[in-house]
Coordinates of C-alpha atoms and ligand atoms in Angstrom, one line a residue:
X11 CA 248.6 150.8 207.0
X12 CA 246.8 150.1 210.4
X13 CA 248.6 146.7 210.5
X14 CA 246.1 144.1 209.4
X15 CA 246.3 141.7 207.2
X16 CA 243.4 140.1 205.0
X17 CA 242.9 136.5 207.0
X18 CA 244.0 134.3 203.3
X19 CA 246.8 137.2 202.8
X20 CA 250.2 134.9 203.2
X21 CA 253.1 137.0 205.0
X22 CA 255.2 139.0 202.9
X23 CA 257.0 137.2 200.6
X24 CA 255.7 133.5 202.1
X25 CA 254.7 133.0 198.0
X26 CA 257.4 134.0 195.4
X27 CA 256.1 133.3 192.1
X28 CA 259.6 133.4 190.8
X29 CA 259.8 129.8 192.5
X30 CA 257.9 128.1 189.9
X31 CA 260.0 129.9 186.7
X32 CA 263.5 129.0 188.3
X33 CA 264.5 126.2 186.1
X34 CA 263.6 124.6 183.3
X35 CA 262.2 121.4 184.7
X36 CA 259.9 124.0 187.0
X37 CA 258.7 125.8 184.2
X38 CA 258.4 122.7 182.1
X39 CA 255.4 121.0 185.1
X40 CA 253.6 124.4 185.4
X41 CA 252.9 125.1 181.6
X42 CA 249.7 125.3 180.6
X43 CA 250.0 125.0 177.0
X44 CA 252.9 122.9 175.2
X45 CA 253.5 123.5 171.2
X46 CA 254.0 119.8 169.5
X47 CA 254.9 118.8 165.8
X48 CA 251.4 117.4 165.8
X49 CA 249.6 120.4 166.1
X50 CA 250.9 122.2 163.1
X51 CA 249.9 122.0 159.4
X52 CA 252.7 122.9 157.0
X53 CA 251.3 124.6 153.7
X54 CA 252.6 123.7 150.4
X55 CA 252.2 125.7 146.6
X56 CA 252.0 122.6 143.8
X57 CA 252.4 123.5 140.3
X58 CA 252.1 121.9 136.4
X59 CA 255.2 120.3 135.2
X60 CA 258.5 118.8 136.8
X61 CA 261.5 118.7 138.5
X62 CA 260.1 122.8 139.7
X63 CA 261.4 123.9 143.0
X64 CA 261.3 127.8 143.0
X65 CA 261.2 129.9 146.1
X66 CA 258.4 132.3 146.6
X67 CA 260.1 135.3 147.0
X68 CA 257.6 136.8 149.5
X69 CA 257.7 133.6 151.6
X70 CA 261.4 132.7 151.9
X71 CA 261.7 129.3 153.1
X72 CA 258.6 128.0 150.6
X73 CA 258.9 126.8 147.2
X74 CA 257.1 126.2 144.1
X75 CA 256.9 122.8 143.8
X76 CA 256.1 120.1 140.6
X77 CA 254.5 117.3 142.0
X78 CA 257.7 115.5 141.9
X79 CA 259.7 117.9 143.7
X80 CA 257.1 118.0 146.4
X81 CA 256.9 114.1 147.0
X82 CA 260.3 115.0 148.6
X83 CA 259.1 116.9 151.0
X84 CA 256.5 115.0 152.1
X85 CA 258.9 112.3 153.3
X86 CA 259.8 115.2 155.7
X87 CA 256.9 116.1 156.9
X88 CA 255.9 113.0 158.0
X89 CA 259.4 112.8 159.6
X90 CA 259.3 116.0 161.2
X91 CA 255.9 114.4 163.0
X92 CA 254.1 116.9 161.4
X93 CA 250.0 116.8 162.1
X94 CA 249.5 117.1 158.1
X95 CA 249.6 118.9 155.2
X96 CA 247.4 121.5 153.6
X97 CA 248.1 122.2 149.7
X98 CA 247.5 124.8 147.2
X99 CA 247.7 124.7 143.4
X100 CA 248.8 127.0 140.7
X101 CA 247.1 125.8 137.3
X102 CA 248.4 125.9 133.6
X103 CA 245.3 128.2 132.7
X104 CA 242.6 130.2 134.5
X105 CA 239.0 130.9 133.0
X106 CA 236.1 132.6 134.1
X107 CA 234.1 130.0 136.7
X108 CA 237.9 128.6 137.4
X109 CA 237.3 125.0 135.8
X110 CA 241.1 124.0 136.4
X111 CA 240.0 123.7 139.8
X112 CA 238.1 121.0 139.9
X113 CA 240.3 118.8 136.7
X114 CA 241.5 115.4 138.2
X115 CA 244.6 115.7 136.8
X116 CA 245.5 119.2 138.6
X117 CA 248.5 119.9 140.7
X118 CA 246.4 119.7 143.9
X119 CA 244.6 116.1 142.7
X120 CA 248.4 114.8 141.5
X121 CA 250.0 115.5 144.3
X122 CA 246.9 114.0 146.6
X123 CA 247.4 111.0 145.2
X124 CA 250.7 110.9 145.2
X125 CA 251.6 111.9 148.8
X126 CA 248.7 109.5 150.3
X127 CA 250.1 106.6 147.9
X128 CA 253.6 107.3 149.6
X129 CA 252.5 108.2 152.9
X130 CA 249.3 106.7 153.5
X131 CA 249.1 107.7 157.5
X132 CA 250.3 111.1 156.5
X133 CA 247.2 113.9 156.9
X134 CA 246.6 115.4 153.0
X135 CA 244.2 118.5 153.7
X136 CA 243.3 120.5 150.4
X137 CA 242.3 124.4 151.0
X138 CA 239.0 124.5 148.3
X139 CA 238.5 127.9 146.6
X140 CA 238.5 129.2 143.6
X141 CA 240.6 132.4 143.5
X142 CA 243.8 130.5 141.8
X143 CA 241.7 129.7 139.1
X144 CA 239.5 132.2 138.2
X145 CA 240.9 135.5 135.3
X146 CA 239.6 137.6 138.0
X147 CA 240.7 136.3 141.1
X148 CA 238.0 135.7 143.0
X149 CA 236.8 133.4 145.2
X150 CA 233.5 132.9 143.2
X151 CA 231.7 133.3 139.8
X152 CA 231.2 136.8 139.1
X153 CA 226.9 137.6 138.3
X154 CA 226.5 140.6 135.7
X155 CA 226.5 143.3 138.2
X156 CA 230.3 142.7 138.9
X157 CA 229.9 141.1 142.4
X158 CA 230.3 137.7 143.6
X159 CA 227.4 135.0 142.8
X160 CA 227.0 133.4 145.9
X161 CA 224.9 130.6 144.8
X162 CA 226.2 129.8 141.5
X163 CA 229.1 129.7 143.6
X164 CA 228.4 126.6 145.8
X165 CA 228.4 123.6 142.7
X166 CA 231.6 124.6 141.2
X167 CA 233.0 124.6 145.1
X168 CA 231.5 120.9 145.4
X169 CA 233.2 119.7 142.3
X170 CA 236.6 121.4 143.5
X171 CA 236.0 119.2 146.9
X172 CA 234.8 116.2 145.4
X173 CA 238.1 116.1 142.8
X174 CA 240.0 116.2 145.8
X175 CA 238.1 113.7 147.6
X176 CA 238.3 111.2 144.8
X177 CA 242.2 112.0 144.5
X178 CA 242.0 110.7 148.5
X179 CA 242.1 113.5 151.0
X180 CA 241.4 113.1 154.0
X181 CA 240.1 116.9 155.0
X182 CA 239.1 119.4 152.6
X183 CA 239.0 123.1 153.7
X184 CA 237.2 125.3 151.9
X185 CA 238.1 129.3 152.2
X186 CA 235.8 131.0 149.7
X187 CA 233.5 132.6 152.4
X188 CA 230.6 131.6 150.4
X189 CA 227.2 131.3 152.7
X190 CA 226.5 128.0 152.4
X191 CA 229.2 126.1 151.2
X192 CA 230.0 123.5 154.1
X193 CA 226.3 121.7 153.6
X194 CA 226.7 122.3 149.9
X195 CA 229.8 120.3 150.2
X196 CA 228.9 118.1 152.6
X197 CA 225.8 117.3 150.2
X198 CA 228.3 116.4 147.0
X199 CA 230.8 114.5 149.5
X200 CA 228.1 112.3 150.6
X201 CA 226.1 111.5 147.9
X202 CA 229.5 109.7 145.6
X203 CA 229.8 108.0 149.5
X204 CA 232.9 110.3 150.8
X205 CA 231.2 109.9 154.2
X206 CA 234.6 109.9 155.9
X207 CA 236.0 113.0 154.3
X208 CA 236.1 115.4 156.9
X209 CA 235.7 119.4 156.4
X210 CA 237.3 121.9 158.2
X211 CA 235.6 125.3 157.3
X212 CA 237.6 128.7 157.8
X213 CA 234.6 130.1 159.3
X214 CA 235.6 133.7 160.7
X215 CA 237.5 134.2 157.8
X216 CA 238.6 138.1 158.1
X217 CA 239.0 140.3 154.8
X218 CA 242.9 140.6 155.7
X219 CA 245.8 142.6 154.7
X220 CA 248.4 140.2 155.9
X221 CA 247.1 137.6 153.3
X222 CA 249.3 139.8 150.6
X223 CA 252.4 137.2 150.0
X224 CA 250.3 134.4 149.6
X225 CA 248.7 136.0 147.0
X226 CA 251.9 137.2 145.3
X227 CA 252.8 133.1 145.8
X228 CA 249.2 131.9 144.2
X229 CA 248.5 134.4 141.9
X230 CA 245.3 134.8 143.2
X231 CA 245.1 138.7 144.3
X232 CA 241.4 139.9 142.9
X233 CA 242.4 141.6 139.6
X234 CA 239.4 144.2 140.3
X235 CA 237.6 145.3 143.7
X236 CA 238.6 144.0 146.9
X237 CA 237.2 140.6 148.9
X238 CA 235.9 142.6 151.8
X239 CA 232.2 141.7 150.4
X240 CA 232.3 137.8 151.3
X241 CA 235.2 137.8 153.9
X242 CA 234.5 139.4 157.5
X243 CA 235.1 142.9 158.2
X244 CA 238.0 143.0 160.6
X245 CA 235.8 145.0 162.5
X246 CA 232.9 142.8 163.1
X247 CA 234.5 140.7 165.7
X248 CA 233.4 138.2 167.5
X249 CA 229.7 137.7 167.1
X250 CA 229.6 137.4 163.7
X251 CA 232.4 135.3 164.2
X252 CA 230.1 132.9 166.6
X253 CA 227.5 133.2 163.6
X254 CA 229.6 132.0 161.1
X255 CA 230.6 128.9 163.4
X256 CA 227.4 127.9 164.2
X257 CA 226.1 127.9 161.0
X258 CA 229.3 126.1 159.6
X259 CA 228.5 123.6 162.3
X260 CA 225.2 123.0 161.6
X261 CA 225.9 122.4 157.4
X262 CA 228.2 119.9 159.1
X263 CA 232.1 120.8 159.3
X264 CA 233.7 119.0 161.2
X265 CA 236.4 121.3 162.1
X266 CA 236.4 125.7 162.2
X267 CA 239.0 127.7 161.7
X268 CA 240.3 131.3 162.8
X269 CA 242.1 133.0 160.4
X270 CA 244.4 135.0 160.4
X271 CA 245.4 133.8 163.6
X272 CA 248.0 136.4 165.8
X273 CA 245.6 139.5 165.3
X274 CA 242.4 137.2 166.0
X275 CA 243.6 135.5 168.9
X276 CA 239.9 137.1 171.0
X277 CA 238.2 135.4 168.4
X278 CA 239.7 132.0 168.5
X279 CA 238.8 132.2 172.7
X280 CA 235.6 132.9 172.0
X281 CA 235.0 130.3 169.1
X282 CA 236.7 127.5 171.8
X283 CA 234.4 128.6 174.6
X284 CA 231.1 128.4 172.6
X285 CA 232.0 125.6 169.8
X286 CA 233.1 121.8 170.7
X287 CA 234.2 121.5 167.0
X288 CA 238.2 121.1 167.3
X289 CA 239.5 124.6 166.2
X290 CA 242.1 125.5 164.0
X291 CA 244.3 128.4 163.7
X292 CA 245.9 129.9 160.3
X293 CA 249.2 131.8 160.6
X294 CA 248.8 133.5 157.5
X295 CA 251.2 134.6 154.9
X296 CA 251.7 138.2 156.3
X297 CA 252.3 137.1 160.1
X298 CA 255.2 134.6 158.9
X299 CA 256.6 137.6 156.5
X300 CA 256.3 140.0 159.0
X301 CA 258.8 137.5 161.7
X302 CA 260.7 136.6 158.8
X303 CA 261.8 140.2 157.6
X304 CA 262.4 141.7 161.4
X305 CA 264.1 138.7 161.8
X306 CA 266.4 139.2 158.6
X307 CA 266.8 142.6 160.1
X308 CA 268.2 141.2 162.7
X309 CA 265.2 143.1 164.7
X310 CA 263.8 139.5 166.1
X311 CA 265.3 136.4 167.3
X312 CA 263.1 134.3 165.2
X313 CA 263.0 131.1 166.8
X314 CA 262.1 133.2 170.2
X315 CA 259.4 135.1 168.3
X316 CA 258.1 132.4 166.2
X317 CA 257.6 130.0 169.1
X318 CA 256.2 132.6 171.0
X319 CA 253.2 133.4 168.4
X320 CA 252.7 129.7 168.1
X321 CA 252.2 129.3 171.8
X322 CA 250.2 132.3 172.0
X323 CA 247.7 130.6 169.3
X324 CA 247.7 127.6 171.2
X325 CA 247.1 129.1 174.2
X326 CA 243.7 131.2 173.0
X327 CA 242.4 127.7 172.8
X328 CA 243.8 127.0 169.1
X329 CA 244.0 122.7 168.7
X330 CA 246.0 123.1 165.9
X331 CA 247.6 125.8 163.6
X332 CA 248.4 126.2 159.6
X333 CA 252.1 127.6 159.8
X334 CA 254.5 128.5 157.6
X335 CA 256.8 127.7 160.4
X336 CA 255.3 124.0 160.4
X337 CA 258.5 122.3 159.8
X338 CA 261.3 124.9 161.2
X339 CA 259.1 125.2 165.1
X340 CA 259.0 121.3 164.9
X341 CA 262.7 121.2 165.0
X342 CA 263.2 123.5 167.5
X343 CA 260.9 121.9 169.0
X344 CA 262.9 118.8 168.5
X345 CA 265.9 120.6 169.5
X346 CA 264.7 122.0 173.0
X347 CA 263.4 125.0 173.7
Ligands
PBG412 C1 242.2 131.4 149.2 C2 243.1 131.6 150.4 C3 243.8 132.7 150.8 C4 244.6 132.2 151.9 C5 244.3 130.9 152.1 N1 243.3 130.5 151.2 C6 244.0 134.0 150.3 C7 242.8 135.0 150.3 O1 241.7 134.7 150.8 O2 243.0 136.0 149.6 C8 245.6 133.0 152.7 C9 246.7 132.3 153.3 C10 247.9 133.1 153.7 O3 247.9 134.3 153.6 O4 248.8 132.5 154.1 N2 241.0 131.9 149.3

């Protein structure tokens, strides 16, 4: 050292970061990001009958739910100051364009109406896609040659959306992965007047392996083949990420969505820089189960961990995130942190 400092270098030690971390209040004014019950989603599973409350083995903490069962819950979620709910069915049969999906009387339509008739300020989402319902799984009609007819695809996806419009959501989200499905729709929404429903697309939807409890919870794993040729190759990243955005914006969603969401966190920054859509997060099946088991281990300090992921969504640039940890981080939340 020949004893010269840079001219803007402050003295050693003038500025100790550790000044700004040395109480809670302190940290509490410099945060960038703060985690509130209104940005999470909590997921729910509906199915046929009543008085059903069974937990999903690979998602401890969720339940099957009968519409009845589930009107419980949604007292709780509005409580809890939740930003909404997004809701999955299981139906009484499956066929081979997955017709259930799209019956008025379904789980999914029933309990629509039911939780906007008791909570009418209370955010109903419904994800749209057809892999519950279909003998085969996936998210699509099936052409001859075995793979997934993309076209014939985009109707039956309308008339899944436009049931759950008519039972009164106020956001549908459609995860099939289909090309074109946002305008197609937007199109059906439209035209019977749903001109307020809004759409939230999972645009950079990646072909995951952390989706595997939900599909032990929906029954919906592929019973052939794999979904890796409609969702995203992990390993396409970001620009085709950006693609899929843009052309979900321009079929008008009105929201995107990254998902899953802790292994995609470069991809939810890039979709916030370049998009002025609000952007969603989902923390998928796998992510909670993977928190939930270390934890169980006694590996993880869950609440530590959990809020930590959350804020770490939030802080790619994530408005709001689908968590299975919804209702649990809201009352920590609640609780202090
Ligand atoms: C249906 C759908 C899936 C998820 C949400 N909607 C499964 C899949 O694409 O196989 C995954 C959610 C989760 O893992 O929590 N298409």
């Amino acid at each position: 050292m020949d004893g010269r400092l840079e001219p803007d270098c402050p003295a050693p030690l003038r500025r100790r970061m550790r000044r700004l971390r040395r109480t809670g209040a302190m940290r509490a004014l410099v945060a960038e990001v703060r985690l509130d019950p209104g940005d999470f989603v909590n997921p729910f599973f509906v199915v046929p009958g009543r008085k059903i409350r069974r937990e999903i083995e690979a998602l401890p903490g969720n339940h099957h739910l009968s519409v009845d069962e589930f009107l419980r819950e949604v007292d709780d979620v509005a409580a809890a100051g939740l930003g909404g709910l997004i809701l999955f069915g299981l139906p009484e049969r499956k066929d081979a364009e997955g017709s259930s999906a799209w019956d008025p009387d379904g789980p999914v339509q029933r309990a629509v109406r039911a939780a906007k008739e008791r909570c009418p300020d209370l955010l109903v989402l419904t994800d749209v896609c057809l892999c519950q319902y279909t003998e085969h799984g996936h998210c699509g009609l099936l052409a001859p040659d075995g793979g997934v007819d993309n076209d014939a695809t985009l109707d039956r996806l309308a008339r899944v959306a436009l049931s759950h419009a008519r039972a009164g959501a106020d956001v549908v989200a459609p995860s099939d992965m289909m090309d074109g499905r946002v305008g197609a729709i937007r199109q059906a929404l439209d035209a019977e007047g749903f001109t307020g429903v809004a759409i939230l697309a999972y645009s950079a939807k990646y072909a995951s392996g952390f989706y595997g409890p939900f599909r032990a919870a929906a029954g919906s794993a592929p019973a052939h083949g794999d979904r890796r040729g409609y969702q995203m190759d992990p390993a396409a990243g970001v620009r085709q990420a950006l693609a899929e955005v843009a052309l979900d914006a321009a079929e008008g969603a009105d929201m995107v969505m990254v998902k899953p969401a802790l292994p995609y966190l470069d991809v939810i920054r890039a979709v916030r820089e370049a998009c002025c859509l609000p952007v969603g997060a989902y923390q998928v099946s796998g992510e909670y189960a993977m928190l939930r088991a270390a934890a169980d281990r006694g590996w993880l300090d869950e609440r530590t961990a959990a809020l930590e992921t959350l804020t770490a969504i939030r802080r790619a640039g994530a408005d709001f995130i689908l968590s299975y940890y919804a209702r649990r981080a809201a009352g920590w939340l609640r609780d202090g942190t």
